[in-house]
DNA sequence: TTCGTCATGTAATGGGTTACATGATTAC
DNA sequence: GTAATCATGTAACCCATTACATGACGAA
């Protein structure tokens, strides 16, 4: 997870730890800042694994005498590792946390993988929705214990959020498919009325 | 967290572990089923702390010879512990995870606490929004590295989600305030045009 | 009789956090 | 000169998960 995030960020350009930490928010959209504990431990582990290499910052031409920082960059093995992780388009790729990271690095995958992941996630959410809906019916028929009004409101809001994400995914899927077919052939399938 | 959830569920009625696990989804709206590992460990810990008591299920009149189950119920100390945890209306109460649990048990708090928590969460989300918006501006002015189109889309969707939650919270806050003022006095403040 | 689900539990592990420690550099 | 922020790191801990183990009960 964190590993994939770091690999993905470093593939775009080498960085030192402190900046990496900020990019996690900017690029991955994480709401809380990554802790140093996680970051430097992960970095250390990845160094040992040979996926990244460190070298002390060359004083950049633009900046005036910045403190020396440790810049990390991907090794070929790291690039390979990234590809390997991104190649997994199975269920784990559309899990809540994993999905976001995958999505953020979609530019690095082919359209087939993108579609499989987007569709996988959508059907996963759809299942979730069905389960809740079912359970909501049972509640309304008094087959279960009476549910509290706040708990109910929480449920309702949750369902709406998931429905929203499903629509978002559908839009993305359609966009990808349009891209795909417009690249594929000069004779697009009948689609617009 | 889990502790608070269990206390809150047991305060409504005694339950055995297996059912508790399911109620966590129904009442708290958790997307994934709680694992046995967490559940029974937490239960054990709470037993030792004296917050809950266990007793083997009396064969309920309705059911026909069900297997004996271990039913947990709150002790007075447990009820006290629940009150204590719910009384914390500080920042920790409007953290992502904590908030949901608090909200689900809002019926057990007074309107003052409810408003403080709802407003706290709203302003927390608002800050988050401001930070991202600011950062988005920087990106558009090319002060940062060019951001990937998928990463951008993720960002956009995230912002919209947060904005939605802010609106949801605002509606809830208004509803609570209406409740409050309608209970407070026979002379409601001018509000409707 | 065997399969599904109910029901309880333990051990190993994972993936992160907080708190602590340290020091350079920059802006005021 | 001093406060803020940049920058790197370690140790202790927390909270949960997965995998494993066990077995009763009801329905087919």
mmCIF file with all atom_site columns, C-alpha atoms in Angstrom, chain A residues 2-180:
data_model
loop_
_atom_site.group_PDB
_atom_site.id
_atom_site.type_symbol
_atom_site.label_atom_id
_atom_site.label_alt_id
_atom_site.label_comp_id
_atom_site.label_asym_id
_atom_site.label_entity_id
_atom_site.label_seq_id
_atom_site.pdbx_PDB_ins_code
_atom_site.Cartn_x
_atom_site.Cartn_y
_atom_site.Cartn_z
_atom_site.occupancy
_atom_site.B_iso_or_equiv
_atom_site.pdbx_formal_charge
_atom_site.auth_seq_id
_atom_site.auth_comp_id
_atom_site.auth_asym_id
_atom_site.auth_atom_id
_atom_site.pdbx_PDB_model_num
ATOM 1   C CA . UNK A 1 2   ? 2.420   2.640  1.236   1.00 0.00 ? 2   UNK A CA 1
ATOM 2   C CA . UNK A 1 3   ? 5.064   0.818  -0.751  1.00 0.00 ? 3   UNK A CA 1
ATOM 3   C CA . UNK A 1 4   ? 3.056   1.074  -3.930  1.00 0.00 ? 4   UNK A CA 1
ATOM 4   C CA . UNK A 1 5   ? 2.393   4.729  -3.240  1.00 0.00 ? 5   UNK A CA 1
ATOM 5   C CA . UNK A 1 6   ? 6.082   5.463  -2.803  1.00 0.00 ? 6   UNK A CA 1
ATOM 6   C CA . UNK A 1 7   ? 7.072   3.501  -5.875  1.00 0.00 ? 7   UNK A CA 1
ATOM 7   C CA . UNK A 1 8   ? 4.456   5.309  -7.900  1.00 0.00 ? 8   UNK A CA 1
ATOM 8   C CA . UNK A 1 9   ? 5.551   8.719  -6.731  1.00 0.00 ? 9   UNK A CA 1
ATOM 9   C CA . UNK A 1 10  ? 9.222   8.006  -7.294  1.00 0.00 ? 10  UNK A CA 1
ATOM 10  C CA . UNK A 1 11  ? 8.584   6.693  -10.782 1.00 0.00 ? 11  UNK A CA 1
ATOM 11  C CA . UNK A 1 12  ? 7.515   10.194 -11.782 1.00 0.00 ? 12  UNK A CA 1
ATOM 12  C CA . UNK A 1 13  ? 10.592  11.776 -10.320 1.00 0.00 ? 13  UNK A CA 1
ATOM 13  C CA . UNK A 1 14  ? 13.192  11.227 -7.588  1.00 0.00 ? 14  UNK A CA 1
ATOM 14  C CA . UNK A 1 15  ? 12.436  12.879 -4.268  1.00 0.00 ? 15  UNK A CA 1
ATOM 15  C CA . UNK A 1 16  ? 13.608  13.130 -0.701  1.00 0.00 ? 16  UNK A CA 1
ATOM 16  C CA . UNK A 1 17  ? 11.525  11.826 2.170   1.00 0.00 ? 17  UNK A CA 1
ATOM 17  C CA . UNK A 1 18  ? 10.085  15.067 3.419   1.00 0.00 ? 18  UNK A CA 1
ATOM 18  C CA . UNK A 1 19  ? 8.704   15.975 0.018   1.00 0.00 ? 19  UNK A CA 1
ATOM 19  C CA . UNK A 1 20  ? 7.472   12.450 -0.598  1.00 0.00 ? 20  UNK A CA 1
ATOM 20  C CA . UNK A 1 21  ? 5.392   12.827 2.514   1.00 0.00 ? 21  UNK A CA 1
ATOM 21  C CA . UNK A 1 22  ? 3.634   15.859 1.117   1.00 0.00 ? 22  UNK A CA 1
ATOM 22  C CA . UNK A 1 23  ? 3.120   14.409 -2.324  1.00 0.00 ? 23  UNK A CA 1
ATOM 23  C CA . UNK A 1 24  ? 1.184   11.576 -0.743  1.00 0.00 ? 24  UNK A CA 1
ATOM 24  C CA . UNK A 1 25  ? -1.522  14.108 0.061   1.00 0.00 ? 25  UNK A CA 1
ATOM 25  C CA . UNK A 1 26  ? -1.342  16.018 -3.169  1.00 0.00 ? 26  UNK A CA 1
ATOM 26  C CA . UNK A 1 27  ? -1.276  13.070 -5.527  1.00 0.00 ? 27  UNK A CA 1
ATOM 27  C CA . UNK A 1 28  ? -3.060  10.342 -3.576  1.00 0.00 ? 28  UNK A CA 1
ATOM 28  C CA . UNK A 1 29  ? -5.485  12.658 -1.846  1.00 0.00 ? 29  UNK A CA 1
ATOM 29  C CA . UNK A 1 30  ? -4.879  11.219 1.599   1.00 0.00 ? 30  UNK A CA 1
ATOM 30  C CA . UNK A 1 31  ? -6.578  13.313 4.183   1.00 0.00 ? 31  UNK A CA 1
ATOM 31  C CA . UNK A 1 32  ? -3.959  13.010 6.892   1.00 0.00 ? 32  UNK A CA 1
ATOM 32  C CA . UNK A 1 33  ? -0.264  13.557 6.540   1.00 0.00 ? 33  UNK A CA 1
ATOM 33  C CA . UNK A 1 34  ? 1.738   10.371 6.424   1.00 0.00 ? 34  UNK A CA 1
ATOM 34  C CA . UNK A 1 35  ? 3.765   9.870  9.602   1.00 0.00 ? 35  UNK A CA 1
ATOM 35  C CA . UNK A 1 36  ? 7.539   9.888  9.596   1.00 0.00 ? 36  UNK A CA 1
ATOM 36  C CA . UNK A 1 37  ? 7.501   6.578  11.340  1.00 0.00 ? 37  UNK A CA 1
ATOM 37  C CA . UNK A 1 38  ? 5.810   4.862  8.437   1.00 0.00 ? 38  UNK A CA 1
ATOM 38  C CA . UNK A 1 39  ? 7.632   6.768  5.769   1.00 0.00 ? 39  UNK A CA 1
ATOM 39  C CA . UNK A 1 40  ? 11.247  6.309  6.769   1.00 0.00 ? 40  UNK A CA 1
ATOM 40  C CA . UNK A 1 41  ? 10.689  2.740  7.855   1.00 0.00 ? 41  UNK A CA 1
ATOM 41  C CA . UNK A 1 42  ? 9.166   1.925  4.485   1.00 0.00 ? 42  UNK A CA 1
ATOM 42  C CA . UNK A 1 43  ? 12.002  3.721  2.722   1.00 0.00 ? 43  UNK A CA 1
ATOM 43  C CA . UNK A 1 44  ? 14.561  1.745  4.683   1.00 0.00 ? 44  UNK A CA 1
ATOM 44  C CA . UNK A 1 45  ? 12.837  -1.509 3.880   1.00 0.00 ? 45  UNK A CA 1
ATOM 45  C CA . UNK A 1 46  ? 12.656  -0.671 0.210   1.00 0.00 ? 46  UNK A CA 1
ATOM 46  C CA . UNK A 1 47  ? 16.316  0.237  0.176   1.00 0.00 ? 47  UNK A CA 1
ATOM 47  C CA . UNK A 1 48  ? 17.204  -3.171 1.579   1.00 0.00 ? 48  UNK A CA 1
ATOM 48  C CA . UNK A 1 49  ? 14.966  -4.805 -0.990  1.00 0.00 ? 49  UNK A CA 1
ATOM 49  C CA . UNK A 1 50  ? 16.845  -2.944 -3.684  1.00 0.00 ? 50  UNK A CA 1
ATOM 50  C CA . UNK A 1 51  ? 13.845  -1.158 -5.146  1.00 0.00 ? 51  UNK A CA 1
ATOM 51  C CA . UNK A 1 52  ? 15.160  2.288  -4.492  1.00 0.00 ? 52  UNK A CA 1
ATOM 52  C CA . UNK A 1 53  ? 18.583  3.872  -4.231  1.00 0.00 ? 53  UNK A CA 1
ATOM 53  C CA . UNK A 1 54  ? 19.560  6.870  -2.160  1.00 0.00 ? 54  UNK A CA 1
ATOM 54  C CA . UNK A 1 55  ? 22.092  9.505  -2.895  1.00 0.00 ? 55  UNK A CA 1
ATOM 55  C CA . UNK A 1 56  ? 22.867  12.747 -1.165  1.00 0.00 ? 56  UNK A CA 1
ATOM 56  C CA . UNK A 1 57  ? 21.383  15.675 -2.985  1.00 0.00 ? 57  UNK A CA 1
ATOM 57  C CA . UNK A 1 58  ? 23.537  17.432 -5.484  1.00 0.00 ? 58  UNK A CA 1
ATOM 58  C CA . UNK A 1 59  ? 23.148  21.159 -4.784  1.00 0.00 ? 59  UNK A CA 1
ATOM 59  C CA . UNK A 1 60  ? 20.506  22.065 -7.355  1.00 0.00 ? 60  UNK A CA 1
ATOM 60  C CA . UNK A 1 61  ? 21.406  24.914 -9.705  1.00 0.00 ? 61  UNK A CA 1
ATOM 61  C CA . UNK A 1 62  ? 18.306  26.922 -8.895  1.00 0.00 ? 62  UNK A CA 1
ATOM 62  C CA . UNK A 1 63  ? 18.351  26.832 -5.116  1.00 0.00 ? 63  UNK A CA 1
ATOM 63  C CA . UNK A 1 64  ? 20.869  28.602 -2.969  1.00 0.00 ? 64  UNK A CA 1
ATOM 64  C CA . UNK A 1 65  ? 22.751  26.231 -0.654  1.00 0.00 ? 65  UNK A CA 1
ATOM 65  C CA . UNK A 1 66  ? 19.911  24.086 0.652   1.00 0.00 ? 66  UNK A CA 1
ATOM 66  C CA . UNK A 1 67  ? 20.640  21.602 3.324   1.00 0.00 ? 67  UNK A CA 1
ATOM 67  C CA . UNK A 1 68  ? 21.838  18.288 1.994   1.00 0.00 ? 68  UNK A CA 1
ATOM 68  C CA . UNK A 1 69  ? 18.945  15.935 1.616   1.00 0.00 ? 69  UNK A CA 1
ATOM 69  C CA . UNK A 1 70  ? 18.689  12.257 0.837   1.00 0.00 ? 70  UNK A CA 1
ATOM 70  C CA . UNK A 1 71  ? 17.139  11.822 -2.553  1.00 0.00 ? 71  UNK A CA 1
ATOM 71  C CA . UNK A 1 72  ? 15.566  8.511  -3.401  1.00 0.00 ? 72  UNK A CA 1
ATOM 72  C CA . UNK A 1 73  ? 15.101  7.159  -6.881  1.00 0.00 ? 73  UNK A CA 1
ATOM 73  C CA . UNK A 1 74  ? 13.774  3.949  -8.324  1.00 0.00 ? 74  UNK A CA 1
ATOM 74  C CA . UNK A 1 75  ? 16.150  1.215  -9.378  1.00 0.00 ? 75  UNK A CA 1
ATOM 75  C CA . UNK A 1 76  ? 15.248  -1.006 -12.338 1.00 0.00 ? 76  UNK A CA 1
ATOM 76  C CA . UNK A 1 77  ? 14.176  -3.594 -9.761  1.00 0.00 ? 77  UNK A CA 1
ATOM 77  C CA . UNK A 1 78  ? 11.899  -1.002 -8.204  1.00 0.00 ? 78  UNK A CA 1
ATOM 78  C CA . UNK A 1 79  ? 10.331  -0.163 -11.520 1.00 0.00 ? 79  UNK A CA 1
ATOM 79  C CA . UNK A 1 80  ? 9.792   -3.858 -12.039 1.00 0.00 ? 80  UNK A CA 1
ATOM 80  C CA . UNK A 1 81  ? 8.221   -4.183 -8.599  1.00 0.00 ? 81  UNK A CA 1
ATOM 81  C CA . UNK A 1 82  ? 5.879   -1.324 -9.365  1.00 0.00 ? 82  UNK A CA 1
ATOM 82  C CA . UNK A 1 83  ? 4.809   -2.930 -12.610 1.00 0.00 ? 83  UNK A CA 1
ATOM 83  C CA . UNK A 1 84  ? 4.262   -6.198 -10.794 1.00 0.00 ? 84  UNK A CA 1
ATOM 84  C CA . UNK A 1 85  ? 2.062   -4.651 -8.136  1.00 0.00 ? 85  UNK A CA 1
ATOM 85  C CA . UNK A 1 86  ? 0.077   -2.674 -10.661 1.00 0.00 ? 86  UNK A CA 1
ATOM 86  C CA . UNK A 1 87  ? -0.406  -5.783 -12.776 1.00 0.00 ? 87  UNK A CA 1
ATOM 87  C CA . UNK A 1 88  ? -2.569  -7.295 -10.046 1.00 0.00 ? 88  UNK A CA 1
ATOM 88  C CA . UNK A 1 89  ? -6.065  -6.487 -11.225 1.00 0.00 ? 89  UNK A CA 1
ATOM 89  C CA . UNK A 1 90  ? -7.721  -8.987 -8.865  1.00 0.00 ? 90  UNK A CA 1
ATOM 90  C CA . UNK A 1 91  ? -10.143 -8.264 -6.017  1.00 0.00 ? 91  UNK A CA 1
ATOM 91  C CA . UNK A 1 92  ? -7.465  -6.811 -3.781  1.00 0.00 ? 92  UNK A CA 1
ATOM 92  C CA . UNK A 1 93  ? -7.058  -3.983 -6.295  1.00 0.00 ? 93  UNK A CA 1
ATOM 93  C CA . UNK A 1 94  ? -10.596 -2.744 -5.762  1.00 0.00 ? 94  UNK A CA 1
ATOM 94  C CA . UNK A 1 95  ? -10.535 -2.796 -2.001  1.00 0.00 ? 95  UNK A CA 1
ATOM 95  C CA . UNK A 1 96  ? -11.318 0.542  -0.341  1.00 0.00 ? 96  UNK A CA 1
ATOM 96  C CA . UNK A 1 97  ? -7.769  1.652  0.348   1.00 0.00 ? 97  UNK A CA 1
ATOM 97  C CA . UNK A 1 98  ? -5.985  -0.008 -2.503  1.00 0.00 ? 98  UNK A CA 1
ATOM 98  C CA . UNK A 1 99  ? -8.308  1.340  -5.111  1.00 0.00 ? 99  UNK A CA 1
ATOM 99  C CA . UNK A 1 100 ? -7.373  4.970  -4.592  1.00 0.00 ? 100 UNK A CA 1
ATOM 100 C CA . UNK A 1 101 ? -3.683  4.320  -5.065  1.00 0.00 ? 101 UNK A CA 1
ATOM 101 C CA . UNK A 1 102 ? -4.274  2.254  -8.170  1.00 0.00 ? 102 UNK A CA 1
ATOM 102 C CA . UNK A 1 103 ? -6.484  4.915  -9.582  1.00 0.00 ? 103 UNK A CA 1
ATOM 103 C CA . UNK A 1 104 ? -3.994  7.686  -8.937  1.00 0.00 ? 104 UNK A CA 1
ATOM 104 C CA . UNK A 1 105 ? -1.453  5.791  -11.031 1.00 0.00 ? 105 UNK A CA 1
ATOM 105 C CA . UNK A 1 106 ? -3.837  4.759  -13.785 1.00 0.00 ? 106 UNK A CA 1
ATOM 106 C CA . UNK A 1 107 ? -1.726  6.563  -16.352 1.00 0.00 ? 107 UNK A CA 1
ATOM 107 C CA . UNK A 1 108 ? 0.844   3.833  -15.841 1.00 0.00 ? 108 UNK A CA 1
ATOM 108 C CA . UNK A 1 109 ? -1.512  0.990  -16.750 1.00 0.00 ? 109 UNK A CA 1
ATOM 109 C CA . UNK A 1 110 ? -3.150  -0.074 -19.961 1.00 0.00 ? 110 UNK A CA 1
ATOM 110 C CA . UNK A 1 111 ? -6.804  0.517  -20.638 1.00 0.00 ? 111 UNK A CA 1
ATOM 111 C CA . UNK A 1 112 ? -7.669  -3.157 -20.094 1.00 0.00 ? 112 UNK A CA 1
ATOM 112 C CA . UNK A 1 113 ? -6.439  -3.086 -16.517 1.00 0.00 ? 113 UNK A CA 1
ATOM 113 C CA . UNK A 1 114 ? -8.191  0.199  -15.910 1.00 0.00 ? 114 UNK A CA 1
ATOM 114 C CA . UNK A 1 115 ? -11.521 -1.164 -17.043 1.00 0.00 ? 115 UNK A CA 1
ATOM 115 C CA . UNK A 1 116 ? -11.185 -4.349 -15.042 1.00 0.00 ? 116 UNK A CA 1
ATOM 116 C CA . UNK A 1 117 ? -10.382 -2.437 -11.866 1.00 0.00 ? 117 UNK A CA 1
ATOM 117 C CA . UNK A 1 118 ? -13.096 0.167  -12.332 1.00 0.00 ? 118 UNK A CA 1
ATOM 118 C CA . UNK A 1 119 ? -15.679 -2.511 -13.041 1.00 0.00 ? 119 UNK A CA 1
ATOM 119 C CA . UNK A 1 120 ? -14.455 -4.663 -10.199 1.00 0.00 ? 120 UNK A CA 1
ATOM 120 C CA . UNK A 1 121 ? -14.794 -1.820 -7.782  1.00 0.00 ? 121 UNK A CA 1
ATOM 121 C CA . UNK A 1 122 ? -18.208 -0.907 -9.079  1.00 0.00 ? 122 UNK A CA 1
ATOM 122 C CA . UNK A 1 123 ? -19.586 -4.399 -8.641  1.00 0.00 ? 123 UNK A CA 1
ATOM 123 C CA . UNK A 1 124 ? -18.046 -4.618 -5.211  1.00 0.00 ? 124 UNK A CA 1
ATOM 124 C CA . UNK A 1 125 ? -19.859 -1.436 -4.187  1.00 0.00 ? 125 UNK A CA 1
ATOM 125 C CA . UNK A 1 126 ? -23.030 -2.677 -5.819  1.00 0.00 ? 126 UNK A CA 1
ATOM 126 C CA . UNK A 1 127 ? -22.927 -5.802 -3.666  1.00 0.00 ? 127 UNK A CA 1
ATOM 127 C CA . UNK A 1 128 ? -22.462 -3.669 -0.605  1.00 0.00 ? 128 UNK A CA 1
ATOM 128 C CA . UNK A 1 129 ? -25.448 -1.604 -1.609  1.00 0.00 ? 129 UNK A CA 1
ATOM 129 C CA . UNK A 1 130 ? -27.620 -4.664 -2.173  1.00 0.00 ? 130 UNK A CA 1
ATOM 130 C CA . UNK A 1 131 ? -26.770 -6.068 1.225   1.00 0.00 ? 131 UNK A CA 1
ATOM 131 C CA . UNK A 1 132 ? -27.664 -2.846 2.994   1.00 0.00 ? 132 UNK A CA 1
ATOM 132 C CA . UNK A 1 133 ? -30.841 -2.394 0.998   1.00 0.00 ? 133 UNK A CA 1
ATOM 133 C CA . UNK A 1 134 ? -31.909 -5.920 1.874   1.00 0.00 ? 134 UNK A CA 1
ATOM 134 C CA . UNK A 1 135 ? -31.171 -5.319 5.490   1.00 0.00 ? 135 UNK A CA 1
ATOM 135 C CA . UNK A 1 136 ? -33.058 -2.033 5.393   1.00 0.00 ? 136 UNK A CA 1
ATOM 136 C CA . UNK A 1 137 ? -36.142 -3.840 4.137   1.00 0.00 ? 137 UNK A CA 1
ATOM 137 C CA . UNK A 1 138 ? -35.937 -6.321 6.974   1.00 0.00 ? 138 UNK A CA 1
ATOM 138 C CA . UNK A 1 139 ? -35.776 -3.402 9.387   1.00 0.00 ? 139 UNK A CA 1
ATOM 139 C CA . UNK A 1 140 ? -38.830 -1.772 7.884   1.00 0.00 ? 140 UNK A CA 1
ATOM 140 C CA . UNK A 1 141 ? -40.750 -5.025 8.223   1.00 0.00 ? 141 UNK A CA 1
ATOM 141 C CA . UNK A 1 142 ? -39.847 -5.102 11.910  1.00 0.00 ? 142 UNK A CA 1
ATOM 142 C CA . UNK A 1 143 ? -38.079 -8.438 11.541  1.00 0.00 ? 143 UNK A CA 1
ATOM 143 C CA . UNK A 1 144 ? -35.099 -6.998 13.356  1.00 0.00 ? 144 UNK A CA 1
ATOM 144 C CA . UNK A 1 145 ? -34.806 -4.848 16.393  1.00 0.00 ? 145 UNK A CA 1
ATOM 145 C CA . UNK A 1 146 ? -36.021 -1.308 15.894  1.00 0.00 ? 146 UNK A CA 1
ATOM 146 C CA . UNK A 1 147 ? -33.150 0.796  14.612  1.00 0.00 ? 147 UNK A CA 1
ATOM 147 C CA . UNK A 1 148 ? -32.307 4.123  16.176  1.00 0.00 ? 148 UNK A CA 1
ATOM 148 C CA . UNK A 1 149 ? -33.089 7.291  14.185  1.00 0.00 ? 149 UNK A CA 1
ATOM 149 C CA . UNK A 1 150 ? -29.481 8.501  14.172  1.00 0.00 ? 150 UNK A CA 1
ATOM 150 C CA . UNK A 1 151 ? -28.161 5.105  13.252  1.00 0.00 ? 151 UNK A CA 1
ATOM 151 C CA . UNK A 1 152 ? -30.723 5.086  10.465  1.00 0.00 ? 152 UNK A CA 1
ATOM 152 C CA . UNK A 1 153 ? -29.619 8.496  9.224   1.00 0.00 ? 153 UNK A CA 1
ATOM 153 C CA . UNK A 1 154 ? -26.014 7.319  9.226   1.00 0.00 ? 154 UNK A CA 1
ATOM 154 C CA . UNK A 1 155 ? -27.043 4.327  7.166   1.00 0.00 ? 155 UNK A CA 1
ATOM 155 C CA . UNK A 1 156 ? -28.967 6.516  4.726   1.00 0.00 ? 156 UNK A CA 1
ATOM 156 C CA . UNK A 1 157 ? -26.065 8.868  4.236   1.00 0.00 ? 157 UNK A CA 1
ATOM 157 C CA . UNK A 1 158 ? -23.712 5.959  3.766   1.00 0.00 ? 158 UNK A CA 1
ATOM 158 C CA . UNK A 1 159 ? -25.895 4.454  1.091   1.00 0.00 ? 159 UNK A CA 1
ATOM 159 C CA . UNK A 1 160 ? -26.096 7.736  -0.755  1.00 0.00 ? 160 UNK A CA 1
ATOM 160 C CA . UNK A 1 161 ? -22.339 8.112  -0.680  1.00 0.00 ? 161 UNK A CA 1
ATOM 161 C CA . UNK A 1 162 ? -21.845 4.681  -2.140  1.00 0.00 ? 162 UNK A CA 1
ATOM 162 C CA . UNK A 1 163 ? -24.470 5.325  -4.795  1.00 0.00 ? 163 UNK A CA 1
ATOM 163 C CA . UNK A 1 164 ? -22.612 8.474  -5.711  1.00 0.00 ? 164 UNK A CA 1
ATOM 164 C CA . UNK A 1 165 ? -19.379 6.586  -6.073  1.00 0.00 ? 165 UNK A CA 1
ATOM 165 C CA . UNK A 1 166 ? -21.084 4.015  -8.261  1.00 0.00 ? 166 UNK A CA 1
ATOM 166 C CA . UNK A 1 167 ? -22.266 6.755  -10.591 1.00 0.00 ? 167 UNK A CA 1
ATOM 167 C CA . UNK A 1 168 ? -18.785 8.242  -10.621 1.00 0.00 ? 168 UNK A CA 1
ATOM 168 C CA . UNK A 1 169 ? -17.308 4.879  -11.569 1.00 0.00 ? 169 UNK A CA 1
ATOM 169 C CA . UNK A 1 170 ? -19.894 4.398  -14.289 1.00 0.00 ? 170 UNK A CA 1
ATOM 170 C CA . UNK A 1 171 ? -18.975 7.710  -15.825 1.00 0.00 ? 171 UNK A CA 1
ATOM 171 C CA . UNK A 1 172 ? -15.317 6.810  -15.727 1.00 0.00 ? 172 UNK A CA 1
ATOM 172 C CA . UNK A 1 173 ? -16.009 3.420  -17.289 1.00 0.00 ? 173 UNK A CA 1
ATOM 173 C CA . UNK A 1 174 ? -17.961 5.025  -20.096 1.00 0.00 ? 174 UNK A CA 1
ATOM 174 C CA . UNK A 1 175 ? -15.189 7.512  -20.715 1.00 0.00 ? 175 UNK A CA 1
ATOM 175 C CA . UNK A 1 176 ? -12.610 4.742  -20.870 1.00 0.00 ? 176 UNK A CA 1
ATOM 176 C CA . UNK A 1 177 ? -14.742 2.745  -23.271 1.00 0.00 ? 177 UNK A CA 1
ATOM 177 C CA . UNK A 1 178 ? -15.183 5.742  -25.530 1.00 0.00 ? 178 UNK A CA 1
ATOM 178 C CA . UNK A 1 179 ? -11.425 6.212  -25.560 1.00 0.00 ? 179 UNK A CA 1
ATOM 179 C CA . UNK A 1 180 ? -10.910 2.576  -26.293 1.00 0.00 ? 180 UNK A CA 1
#
